[in-house]
Amino acid sequence: MAGQENHYILPRPEFDKPVKLLIVVSPYYKDIADNMVAGAVAEIEAVGGTYELVEVPGALEIPTAIGISDRASNFDGFVALGCVIRGETTHYDTVCNDSSRALQLLGLQGLCIGNGILTVENRKQAEVRADPADQNKGGGAAAAALHLIALARKWGAQTKGVGFKPASDSYRLA
């Protein structure tokens, strides 16, 4: 059973400048969403970060909200939280696959996203995964976003004077 496994967890990243994240949550299953948000908030606050929280109707709207926010705001990263429980139709597969694929595409464009959209067979699995005192998948999603922000800051600060990056802080015109 997954709950009995021991997994290595990376140490929290440290930041010299504060981080600001957007938590986008679908509260379709409100109690599960609330637990995931609690885990994410605790992780963000543990590194001295700040956050804003927005709610969207379902898991399919989470990537769209993140994309809109990226174009219109100044967040360092994003935490996607939701829960999809298998039902009797193939809608489950569509929601799981499309929301995950959309988040992955946004990540490949450079956004720092922690994917905490649970895809489970039943409510009990969701409750265990969402519980901050158990599997804490909300905290794990926030931690993933924070680690990506740390990498983006590390590599974003490096300049080698090649390509379109200037050799110094000022531009020179010929």
Coordinates of N, CA, C and O in Angstrom, one line a residue:
M1 N 0.8 -1.2 0.0 CA 0.0 0.0 0.0 C 0.9 1.2 0.0 O 1.9 1.3 0.7
A2 N 0.5 2.3 -0.7 CA 1.3 3.5 -0.9 C 1.6 4.2 0.5 O 2.6 4.8 0.7
G3 N 0.6 4.1 1.4 CA 0.8 4.8 2.7 C 1.9 4.2 3.5 O 2.4 4.8 4.5
Q4 N 2.3 3.0 3.2 CA 3.4 2.3 4.0 C 4.8 2.5 3.4 O 5.8 2.2 4.0
E5 N 4.9 3.1 2.2 CA 6.1 3.4 1.6 C 6.9 4.5 2.3 O 6.2 5.4 2.8
N6 N 8.2 4.4 2.3 CA 9.0 5.6 2.7 C 9.6 6.2 1.5 O 10.3 5.5 0.7
H7 N 9.4 7.5 1.4 CA 10.0 8.2 0.2 C 10.9 9.3 0.7 O 10.7 9.9 1.7
Y8 N 11.9 9.5 -0.1 CA 12.9 10.6 0.2 C 12.2 12.0 -0.1 O 11.6 12.1 -1.2
I9 N 12.3 12.9 0.8 CA 11.8 14.2 0.5 C 12.9 15.2 0.6 O 13.7 15.3 1.5
L10 N 13.0 16.0 -0.5 CA 14.1 17.0 -0.6 C 14.0 18.0 0.6 O 12.9 18.4 1.0
P11 N 15.1 18.5 1.1 CA 15.0 19.6 2.1 C 14.4 20.8 1.4 O 14.5 21.0 0.2
R12 N 13.7 21.6 2.3 CA 13.1 22.8 1.7 C 14.2 23.8 1.1 O 15.2 24.0 1.7
P13 N 13.8 24.4 0.0 CA 14.8 25.4 -0.5 C 14.8 26.6 0.3 O 13.8 26.9 1.1
E14 N 15.9 27.3 0.2 CA 16.0 28.6 0.9 C 16.0 29.7 -0.1 O 16.6 29.6 -1.2
F15 N 15.5 30.9 0.3 CA 15.4 32.0 -0.6 C 15.9 33.3 0.0 O 15.7 33.5 1.2
D16 N 16.7 34.0 -0.8 CA 17.2 35.3 -0.3 C 16.2 36.4 -0.5 O 16.3 37.4 0.2
K17 N 15.3 36.2 -1.4 CA 14.2 37.2 -1.6 C 12.9 36.4 -1.5 O 12.8 35.2 -1.9
P18 N 11.9 37.0 -0.9 CA 10.6 36.3 -0.7 C 10.0 35.8 -2.0 O 10.2 36.3 -3.1
V19 N 9.3 34.7 -1.8 CA 8.5 34.1 -3.0 C 7.0 34.4 -2.8 O 6.5 34.5 -1.7
K20 N 6.4 34.5 -3.9 CA 4.9 34.7 -3.9 C 4.3 33.7 -4.9 O 4.7 33.6 -6.1
L21 N 3.4 32.9 -4.4 CA 2.8 31.9 -5.2 C 1.3 32.1 -5.3 O 0.6 32.7 -4.4
L22 N 0.7 31.6 -6.4 CA -0.7 31.6 -6.5 C -1.2 30.1 -6.4 O -0.7 29.2 -7.0
I23 N -2.1 29.9 -5.4 CA -2.7 28.6 -5.2 C -4.0 28.6 -6.0 O -4.9 29.5 -5.7
V24 N -4.2 27.7 -7.0 CA -5.4 27.6 -7.8 C -6.0 26.3 -7.4 O -5.4 25.3 -7.6
V25 N -7.2 26.4 -6.8 CA -7.9 25.2 -6.3 C -9.3 25.0 -6.8 O -10.0 26.0 -7.0
S26 N -9.6 23.8 -7.1 CA -11.0 23.5 -7.4 C -11.6 22.8 -6.2 O -11.3 21.7 -5.8
P27 N -12.6 23.5 -5.6 CA -13.2 23.0 -4.3 C -14.4 22.1 -4.6 O -15.3 22.0 -3.8
Y28 N -14.3 21.3 -5.7 CA -15.4 20.4 -6.1 C -15.8 19.5 -4.9 O -16.9 19.2 -4.6
Y29 N -14.7 18.9 -4.3 CA -14.8 18.2 -3.0 C -14.2 19.1 -1.9 O -13.0 19.0 -1.7
K30 N -15.1 19.9 -1.4 CA -14.6 21.0 -0.5 C -13.7 20.5 0.7 O -12.7 21.2 0.9
D31 N -14.1 19.5 1.4 CA -13.3 19.1 2.5 C -11.9 18.6 2.1 O -10.9 18.9 2.7
I32 N -11.8 17.9 1.0 CA -10.5 17.5 0.4 C -9.7 18.7 0.0 O -8.5 18.8 0.3
A33 N -10.3 19.6 -0.7 CA -9.6 20.8 -1.2 C -9.1 21.6 0.0 O -8.0 22.1 0.0
D34 N -9.9 21.8 1.0 CA -9.5 22.5 2.2 C -8.3 21.9 2.9 O -7.4 22.6 3.3
N35 N -8.2 20.6 2.9 CA -7.0 19.9 3.5 C -5.8 20.2 2.6 O -4.7 20.4 3.1
M36 N -6.0 20.1 1.3 CA -4.9 20.3 0.4 C -4.3 21.7 0.5 O -3.1 22.0 0.5
V37 N -5.3 22.7 0.6 CA -4.9 24.1 0.7 C -4.1 24.3 2.0 O -3.1 25.0 2.1
A38 N -4.6 23.7 3.1 CA -3.9 23.8 4.4 C -2.4 23.3 4.3 O -1.5 23.9 4.8
G39 N -2.3 22.2 3.7 CA -0.9 21.6 3.5 C 0.0 22.5 2.6 O 1.1 22.8 2.9
A40 N -0.6 23.1 1.6 CA 0.2 24.0 0.7 C 0.5 25.3 1.4 O 1.7 25.7 1.3
V41 N -0.4 25.8 2.1 CA -0.1 27.1 2.8 C 1.0 26.9 3.9 O 1.9 27.7 4.0
A42 N 0.9 25.8 4.6 CA 1.9 25.6 5.6 C 3.3 25.5 5.0 O 4.3 26.0 5.5
E43 N 3.4 24.8 3.8 CA 4.7 24.7 3.2 C 5.2 26.0 2.6 O 6.4 26.3 2.8
I44 N 4.3 26.8 2.1 CA 4.8 28.1 1.6 C 5.2 29.0 2.7 O 6.2 29.7 2.7
E45 N 4.4 29.0 3.8 CA 4.8 29.9 5.0 C 6.1 29.4 5.6 O 6.8 30.2 6.2
A46 N 6.4 28.1 5.6 CA 7.6 27.6 6.2 C 8.9 28.1 5.5 O 9.9 28.2 6.2
V47 N 8.8 28.6 4.3 CA 9.9 29.2 3.6 C 9.8 30.7 3.6 O 10.6 31.4 3.0
G48 N 8.9 31.3 4.4 CA 8.7 32.7 4.4 C 8.0 33.3 3.2 O 8.1 34.5 3.0
G49 N 7.3 32.5 2.5 CA 6.6 32.9 1.3 C 5.2 33.5 1.5 O 4.7 33.3 2.6
T50 N 4.7 34.1 0.5 CA 3.3 34.6 0.6 C 2.5 33.9 -0.5 O 3.1 33.3 -1.5
Y51 N 1.2 34.0 -0.5 CA 0.4 33.4 -1.5 C -0.9 34.1 -1.6 O -1.3 34.9 -0.8
E52 N -1.6 33.9 -2.8 CA -2.9 34.3 -3.0 C -3.7 33.0 -3.3 O -3.1 32.0 -3.9
L53 N -4.9 32.9 -3.1 CA -5.8 31.8 -3.3 C -6.9 32.1 -4.2 O -7.6 33.1 -4.0
V54 N -7.1 31.4 -5.3 CA -8.3 31.5 -6.2 C -8.9 30.2 -6.4 O -8.3 29.1 -6.4
E55 N -10.2 30.2 -6.5 CA -11.0 29.0 -6.7 C -11.6 29.0 -8.1 O -11.9 30.0 -8.7
V56 N -11.6 27.8 -8.7 CA -12.2 27.6 -10.1 C -13.1 26.4 -10.0 O -13.0 25.6 -9.1
P57 N -14.1 26.3 -10.9 CA -15.1 25.3 -10.8 C -14.6 23.9 -10.8 O -15.1 23.0 -10.1
G58 N -13.6 23.5 -11.6 CA -13.1 22.2 -11.7 C -11.7 22.1 -12.1 O -11.0 23.1 -12.4
A59 N -11.2 20.8 -12.2 CA -9.8 20.6 -12.5 C -9.4 21.1 -13.9 O -8.3 21.5 -14.1
L60 N -10.3 21.0 -14.8 CA -10.0 21.5 -16.2 C -9.7 23.0 -16.3 O -9.0 23.5 -17.1
E61 N -10.3 23.7 -15.3 CA -10.1 25.2 -15.3 C -8.8 25.6 -14.6 O -8.4 26.8 -14.8
I62 N -8.2 24.8 -13.9 CA -7.0 25.1 -13.2 C -5.9 25.6 -14.1 O -5.3 26.7 -13.9
P63 N -5.5 24.8 -15.1 CA -4.4 25.3 -16.0 C -4.8 26.7 -16.7 O -3.9 27.5 -16.9
T64 N -6.0 26.8 -17.1 CA -6.4 28.1 -17.7 C -6.3 29.3 -16.8 O -5.7 30.3 -17.1
A65 N -6.6 29.1 -15.5 CA -6.5 30.2 -14.5 C -5.0 30.5 -14.3 O -4.6 31.6 -14.2
I66 N -4.2 29.5 -14.3 CA -2.7 29.7 -14.1 C -2.2 30.4 -15.4 O -1.4 31.4 -15.2
G67 N -2.6 30.0 -16.6 CA -2.2 30.7 -17.8 C -2.6 32.2 -17.8 O -1.8 33.1 -18.1
I68 N -3.8 32.5 -17.4 CA -4.3 33.9 -17.3 C -3.5 34.6 -16.3 O -3.0 35.8 -16.6
S69 N -3.2 34.0 -15.1 CA -2.5 34.7 -14.1 C -1.1 35.0 -14.5 O -0.5 36.1 -14.3
D70 N -0.4 34.1 -15.2 CA 0.9 34.3 -15.7 C 1.0 35.5 -16.6 O 2.0 36.2 -16.5
R71 N 0.0 35.7 -17.4 CA 0.0 36.8 -18.4 C -0.3 38.1 -17.7 O 0.1 39.2 -18.2
A72 N -1.0 38.1 -16.6 CA -1.6 39.3 -16.0 C -1.0 39.6 -14.6 O -1.5 40.6 -14.0
S73 N -0.1 38.9 -14.1 CA 0.3 39.1 -12.7 C 1.8 38.8 -12.5 O 2.5 38.6 -13.5
N74 N 2.3 38.8 -11.3 CA 3.7 38.7 -11.0 C 4.0 37.6 -10.0 O 4.8 37.8 -9.1
F75 N 3.4 36.4 -10.1 CA 3.7 35.3 -9.2 C 5.0 34.6 -9.6 O 5.3 34.5 -10.8
D76 N 5.7 34.1 -8.6 CA 6.9 33.4 -8.9 C 6.6 31.9 -9.3 O 7.3 31.3 -10.0
G77 N 5.5 31.4 -8.8 CA 5.1 30.1 -9.1 C 3.6 29.8 -8.7 O 2.9 30.7 -8.2
F78 N 3.2 28.6 -9.0 CA 1.8 28.2 -8.9 C 1.6 26.9 -8.3 O 2.5 26.0 -8.5
V79 N 0.5 26.7 -7.5 CA 0.2 25.4 -6.9 C -1.2 25.1 -7.4 O -2.1 25.8 -7.2
A80 N -1.3 23.9 -8.2 CA -2.5 23.5 -8.7 C -3.1 22.4 -7.8 O -2.5 21.4 -7.6
L81 N -4.3 22.6 -7.2 CA -4.9 21.7 -6.3 C -6.3 21.3 -6.7 O -7.1 22.2 -7.0
G82 N -6.6 20.1 -6.7 CA -8.0 19.6 -7.0 C -8.0 18.1 -6.8 O -7.1 17.5 -6.4
C83 N -9.2 17.6 -7.1 CA -9.4 16.1 -6.9 C -10.4 15.6 -7.9 O -11.4 16.2 -8.1
V84 N -10.0 14.5 -8.6 CA -10.8 13.9 -9.5 C -11.0 12.4 -9.1 O -10.0 11.7 -8.9
I85 N -12.2 12.0 -8.8 CA -12.5 10.7 -8.3 C -13.2 9.9 -9.4 O -14.2 10.4 -10.0
R86 N -12.7 8.7 -9.7 CA -13.2 7.9 -10.8 C -14.7 7.7 -10.7 O -15.2 7.4 -9.6
G87 N -15.5 7.9 -11.7 CA -16.9 7.7 -11.7 C -17.2 6.5 -12.7 O -16.4 5.7 -13.0
E88 N -18.4 6.6 -13.2 CA -18.9 5.5 -14.1 C -18.6 5.7 -15.6 O -18.9 4.9 -16.4
T89 N -18.1 6.9 -15.9 CA -17.9 7.3 -17.3 C -16.5 7.6 -17.6 O -15.6 7.7 -16.7
T90 N -16.2 7.8 -18.9 CA -14.8 8.1 -19.3 C -14.4 9.6 -19.0 O -13.3 10.0 -19.3
H91 N -15.3 10.3 -18.5 CA -15.1 11.7 -18.2 C -13.9 11.8 -17.2 O -13.0 12.8 -17.4
Y92 N -13.7 10.9 -16.3 CA -12.6 10.9 -15.4 C -11.3 10.9 -16.2 O -10.4 11.7 -15.9
D93 N -11.2 10.0 -17.2 CA -9.9 10.0 -18.0 C -9.6 11.3 -18.7 O -8.5 11.7 -18.7
T94 N -10.7 11.9 -19.3 CA -10.5 13.2 -19.9 C -10.0 14.2 -19.0 O -9.0 15.0 -19.3
V95 N -10.6 14.4 -17.8 CA -10.3 15.4 -16.9 C -8.8 15.2 -16.3 O -8.0 16.1 -16.3
C96 N -8.5 13.9 -16.0 CA -7.2 13.6 -15.5 C -6.1 13.9 -16.5 O -5.1 14.6 -16.2
N97 N -6.3 13.4 -17.7 CA -5.3 13.5 -18.8 C -5.1 15.0 -19.2 O -4.0 15.5 -19.4
D98 N -6.3 15.6 -19.5 CA -6.2 17.0 -20.0 C -5.7 18.0 -19.0 O -4.9 18.9 -19.4
S99 N -6.1 17.9 -17.8 CA -5.6 18.9 -16.8 C -4.1 18.7 -16.6 O -3.3 19.6 -16.5
S100 N -3.7 17.4 -16.5 CA -2.2 17.1 -16.3 C -1.4 17.6 -17.5 O -0.3 18.2 -17.4
R101 N -1.9 17.3 -18.7 CA -1.2 17.7 -19.9 C -1.1 19.2 -20.0 O 0.0 19.7 -20.4
A102 N -2.1 19.9 -19.7 CA -2.1 21.4 -19.8 C -1.1 22.0 -18.8 O -0.4 22.9 -19.1
L103 N -1.1 21.4 -17.6 CA -0.1 21.9 -16.6 C 1.3 21.6 -17.0 O 2.2 22.5 -16.9
Q104 N 1.5 20.4 -17.6 CA 2.9 20.1 -18.1 C 3.3 21.0 -19.2 O 4.5 21.5 -19.2
L105 N 2.4 21.4 -20.1 CA 2.8 22.3 -21.2 C 3.1 23.7 -20.6 O 4.1 24.3 -21.1
L106 N 2.4 24.1 -19.6 CA 2.7 25.4 -19.0 C 4.1 25.4 -18.3 O 4.8 26.3 -18.4
G107 N 4.3 24.2 -17.7 CA 5.6 24.1 -17.1 C 6.8 24.1 -18.1 O 7.8 24.7 -17.9
L108 N 6.6 23.4 -19.2 CA 7.6 23.4 -20.3 C 7.8 24.8 -20.9 O 8.8 25.0 -21.5
Q109 N 6.8 25.7 -20.7 CA 7.0 27.1 -21.1 C 7.7 27.9 -20.1 O 8.0 29.1 -20.3
G110 N 8.1 27.3 -19.0 CA 8.9 28.0 -18.0 C 8.2 28.4 -16.7 O 8.8 28.9 -15.8
L111 N 6.9 28.0 -16.6 CA 6.2 28.3 -15.3 C 6.6 27.3 -14.3 O 6.8 26.1 -14.6
C112 N 6.7 27.7 -13.0 CA 7.0 26.9 -11.9 C 5.7 26.4 -11.2 O 5.1 27.2 -10.5
I113 N 5.3 25.2 -11.5 CA 4.0 24.7 -11.1 C 4.2 23.4 -10.3 O 4.9 22.5 -10.8
G114 N 3.5 23.4 -9.2 CA 3.4 22.1 -8.4 C 2.0 21.5 -8.7 O 1.0 22.2 -8.4
N115 N 2.0 20.3 -9.3 CA 0.7 19.7 -9.6 C 0.2 18.9 -8.5 O 0.7 17.8 -8.2
G116 N -0.8 19.4 -7.8 CA -1.5 18.7 -6.7 C -2.9 18.3 -7.1 O -3.8 18.3 -6.2
I117 N -3.2 17.9 -8.3 CA -4.5 17.5 -8.7 C -4.5 16.0 -8.4 O -3.9 15.2 -9.1
L118 N -5.3 15.5 -7.4 CA -5.4 14.1 -7.1 C -6.2 13.4 -8.1 O -7.3 13.9 -8.6
T119 N -5.8 12.2 -8.6 CA -6.6 11.4 -9.5 C -6.7 10.0 -8.8 O -5.7 9.3 -8.7
V120 N -7.8 9.8 -8.2 CA -8.0 8.6 -7.4 C -9.2 7.8 -7.8 O -10.1 8.2 -8.5
E121 N -9.2 6.6 -7.2 CA -10.3 5.6 -7.5 C -11.5 5.9 -6.6 O -12.7 5.6 -7.0
N122 N -11.3 6.4 -5.4 CA -12.4 6.5 -4.4 C -12.1 7.7 -3.4 O -11.0 8.1 -3.3
R123 N -13.2 8.0 -2.7 CA -13.0 9.1 -1.7 C -12.0 8.8 -0.6 O -11.3 9.7 -0.2
K124 N -12.0 7.6 -0.2 CA -11.0 7.3 0.9 C -9.6 7.5 0.5 O -8.8 8.1 1.2
Q125 N -9.2 7.2 -0.8 CA -7.9 7.4 -1.3 C -7.6 9.0 -1.3 O -6.5 9.4 -0.9
A126 N -8.6 9.7 -1.7 CA -8.5 11.2 -1.7 C -8.3 11.7 -0.3 O -7.4 12.6 -0.1
E127 N -9.0 11.3 0.6 CA -8.9 11.8 2.0 C -7.5 11.5 2.6 O -7.0 12.4 3.2
V128 N -7.0 10.3 2.4 CA -5.6 10.0 2.9 C -4.6 10.9 2.2 O -3.7 11.4 2.9
R129 N -4.7 11.1 0.9 CA -3.7 11.9 0.2 C -3.8 13.4 0.5 O -2.8 14.1 0.5
A130 N -5.0 13.9 0.8 CA -5.2 15.3 1.1 C -4.8 15.7 2.5 O -4.5 16.8 2.8
D131 N -4.9 14.7 3.4 CA -4.7 15.0 4.9 C -3.3 15.5 5.1 O -2.3 14.8 4.9
P132 N -3.1 16.7 5.7 CA -1.8 17.3 6.0 C -1.0 16.4 7.0 O 0.2 16.5 7.0
A133 N -1.7 15.7 7.8 CA -1.0 14.8 8.8 C -0.7 13.4 8.2 O -0.1 12.6 8.9
D134 N -1.1 13.2 7.0 CA -0.9 11.9 6.3 C 0.0 12.1 5.1 O 1.1 12.5 5.2
Q135 N -0.5 11.9 3.9 CA 0.3 12.0 2.7 C 0.5 13.5 2.3 O 1.5 13.7 1.5
N136 N -0.3 14.4 2.7 CA -0.1 15.8 2.5 C 0.3 16.2 1.0 O 1.3 16.9 0.8
K137 N -0.5 15.8 0.1 CA -0.2 16.1 -1.3 C -0.3 17.6 -1.6 O 0.3 18.0 -2.6
G138 N -1.1 18.3 -0.9 CA -1.1 19.8 -1.1 C 0.2 20.4 -0.7 O 0.8 21.2 -1.4
G139 N 0.8 19.9 0.4 CA 2.1 20.4 0.8 C 3.2 20.0 -0.2 O 4.1 20.7 -0.5
G140 N 3.1 18.8 -0.7 CA 4.0 18.3 -1.7 C 4.0 19.1 -3.0 O 5.0 19.3 -3.6
A141 N 2.8 19.5 -3.4 CA 2.6 20.3 -4.6 C 3.3 21.7 -4.4 O 4.0 22.2 -5.3
A142 N 3.1 22.2 -3.2 CA 3.7 23.5 -2.9 C 5.2 23.4 -2.9 O 6.0 24.2 -3.4
A143 N 5.7 22.3 -2.3 CA 7.2 22.1 -2.2 C 7.7 21.9 -3.6 O 8.8 22.4 -3.9
A144 N 7.0 21.2 -4.5 CA 7.5 21.1 -5.9 C 7.6 22.5 -6.6 O 8.6 22.8 -7.2
A145 N 6.6 23.3 -6.4 CA 6.7 24.7 -7.0 C 7.8 25.4 -6.4 O 8.6 26.1 -7.1
L146 N 8.0 25.3 -5.1 CA 9.1 26.1 -4.5 C 10.5 25.6 -5.0 O 11.4 26.4 -5.2
H147 N 10.7 24.3 -5.2 CA 11.9 23.8 -5.7 C 12.2 24.3 -7.1 O 13.3 24.6 -7.5
L148 N 11.1 24.4 -7.9 CA 11.3 24.9 -9.3 C 11.6 26.4 -9.3 O 12.4 26.9 -10.1
I149 N 11.0 27.1 -8.4 CA 11.3 28.5 -8.3 C 12.8 28.7 -7.9 O 13.5 29.6 -8.5
A150 N 13.2 27.9 -7.0 CA 14.7 28.0 -6.6 C 15.6 27.7 -7.8 O 16.6 28.4 -8.0
L151 N 15.2 26.7 -8.6 CA 16.0 26.4 -9.8 C 16.0 27.6 -10.8 O 17.0 28.0 -11.4
A152 N 14.8 28.1 -11.0 CA 14.6 29.2 -12.0 C 15.4 30.5 -11.5 O 16.0 31.1 -12.3
R153 N 15.4 30.7 -10.2 CA 16.2 31.9 -9.7 C 17.7 31.6 -9.9 O 18.5 32.5 -10.2
K154 N 18.1 30.4 -9.6 CA 19.5 30.0 -9.7 C 20.0 30.1 -11.1 O 21.0 30.8 -11.4
W155 N 19.3 29.5 -12.1 CA 19.7 29.5 -13.4 C 19.4 30.8 -14.2 O 20.0 31.2 -15.1
G156 N 18.3 31.5 -13.7 CA 17.9 32.8 -14.3 C 18.9 33.9 -14.0 O 19.0 34.8 -14.8
A157 N 19.7 33.8 -12.9 CA 20.7 34.8 -12.6 C 22.0 34.6 -13.3 O 22.8 35.5 -13.3
Q158 N 22.2 33.5 -13.9 CA 23.4 33.2 -14.6 C 23.4 33.9 -16.0 O 22.5 33.7 -16.8
T159 N 24.5 34.6 -16.3 CA 24.7 35.1 -17.7 C 26.1 34.7 -18.1 O 27.0 34.8 -17.4
K160 N 26.2 34.4 -19.4 CA 27.5 34.0 -19.9 C 27.9 34.9 -21.1 O 29.0 34.6 -21.7
G161 N 27.1 35.9 -21.4 CA 27.5 36.8 -22.4 C 27.4 36.2 -23.8 O 28.1 36.6 -24.7
V162 N 26.6 35.3 -24.0 CA 26.4 34.7 -25.3 C 24.9 34.8 -25.7 O 24.1 35.1 -24.9
G163 N 24.7 34.6 -27.0 CA 23.3 34.7 -27.5 C 22.8 36.1 -27.4 O 23.5 37.1 -27.7
F164 N 21.6 36.3 -26.9 CA 21.0 37.6 -26.8 C 21.2 38.2 -25.4 O 20.7 39.3 -25.2
K165 N 22.0 37.6 -24.6 CA 22.3 38.2 -23.3 C 23.5 39.1 -23.4 O 24.5 38.7 -23.9
P166 N 23.3 40.3 -22.9 CA 24.5 41.2 -22.9 C 25.6 40.8 -21.9 O 25.3 40.1 -20.9
A167 N 26.8 41.2 -22.2 CA 27.9 40.8 -21.4 C 27.9 41.6 -20.1 O 28.5 41.2 -19.1
S168 N 27.2 42.7 -20.0 CA 27.2 43.5 -18.8 C 25.7 43.9 -18.6 O 24.8 43.5 -19.3
D169 N 25.5 44.7 -17.5 CA 24.1 45.1 -17.2 C 23.6 46.2 -18.2 O 22.4 46.5 -18.2
S170 N 24.5 46.8 -19.0 CA 24.1 47.9 -19.9 C 24.1 47.4 -21.3 O 25.0 46.6 -21.7
Y171 N 23.3 48.0 -22.2 CA 23.3 47.6 -23.6 C 24.2 48.7 -24.3 O 24.2 49.8 -24.0
R172 N 24.9 48.2 -25.3 CA 25.7 49.2 -26.1 C 25.1 49.1 -27.6 O 24.9 48.0 -28.1
L173 N 25.0 50.3 -28.1 CA 24.6 50.3 -29.5 C 25.8 50.6 -30.4 O 26.7 51.4 -30.0
A174 N 25.9 50.0 -31.5 CA 27.0 50.2 -32.4 C 26.9 51.5 -33.2 O 25.9 52.1 -33.4

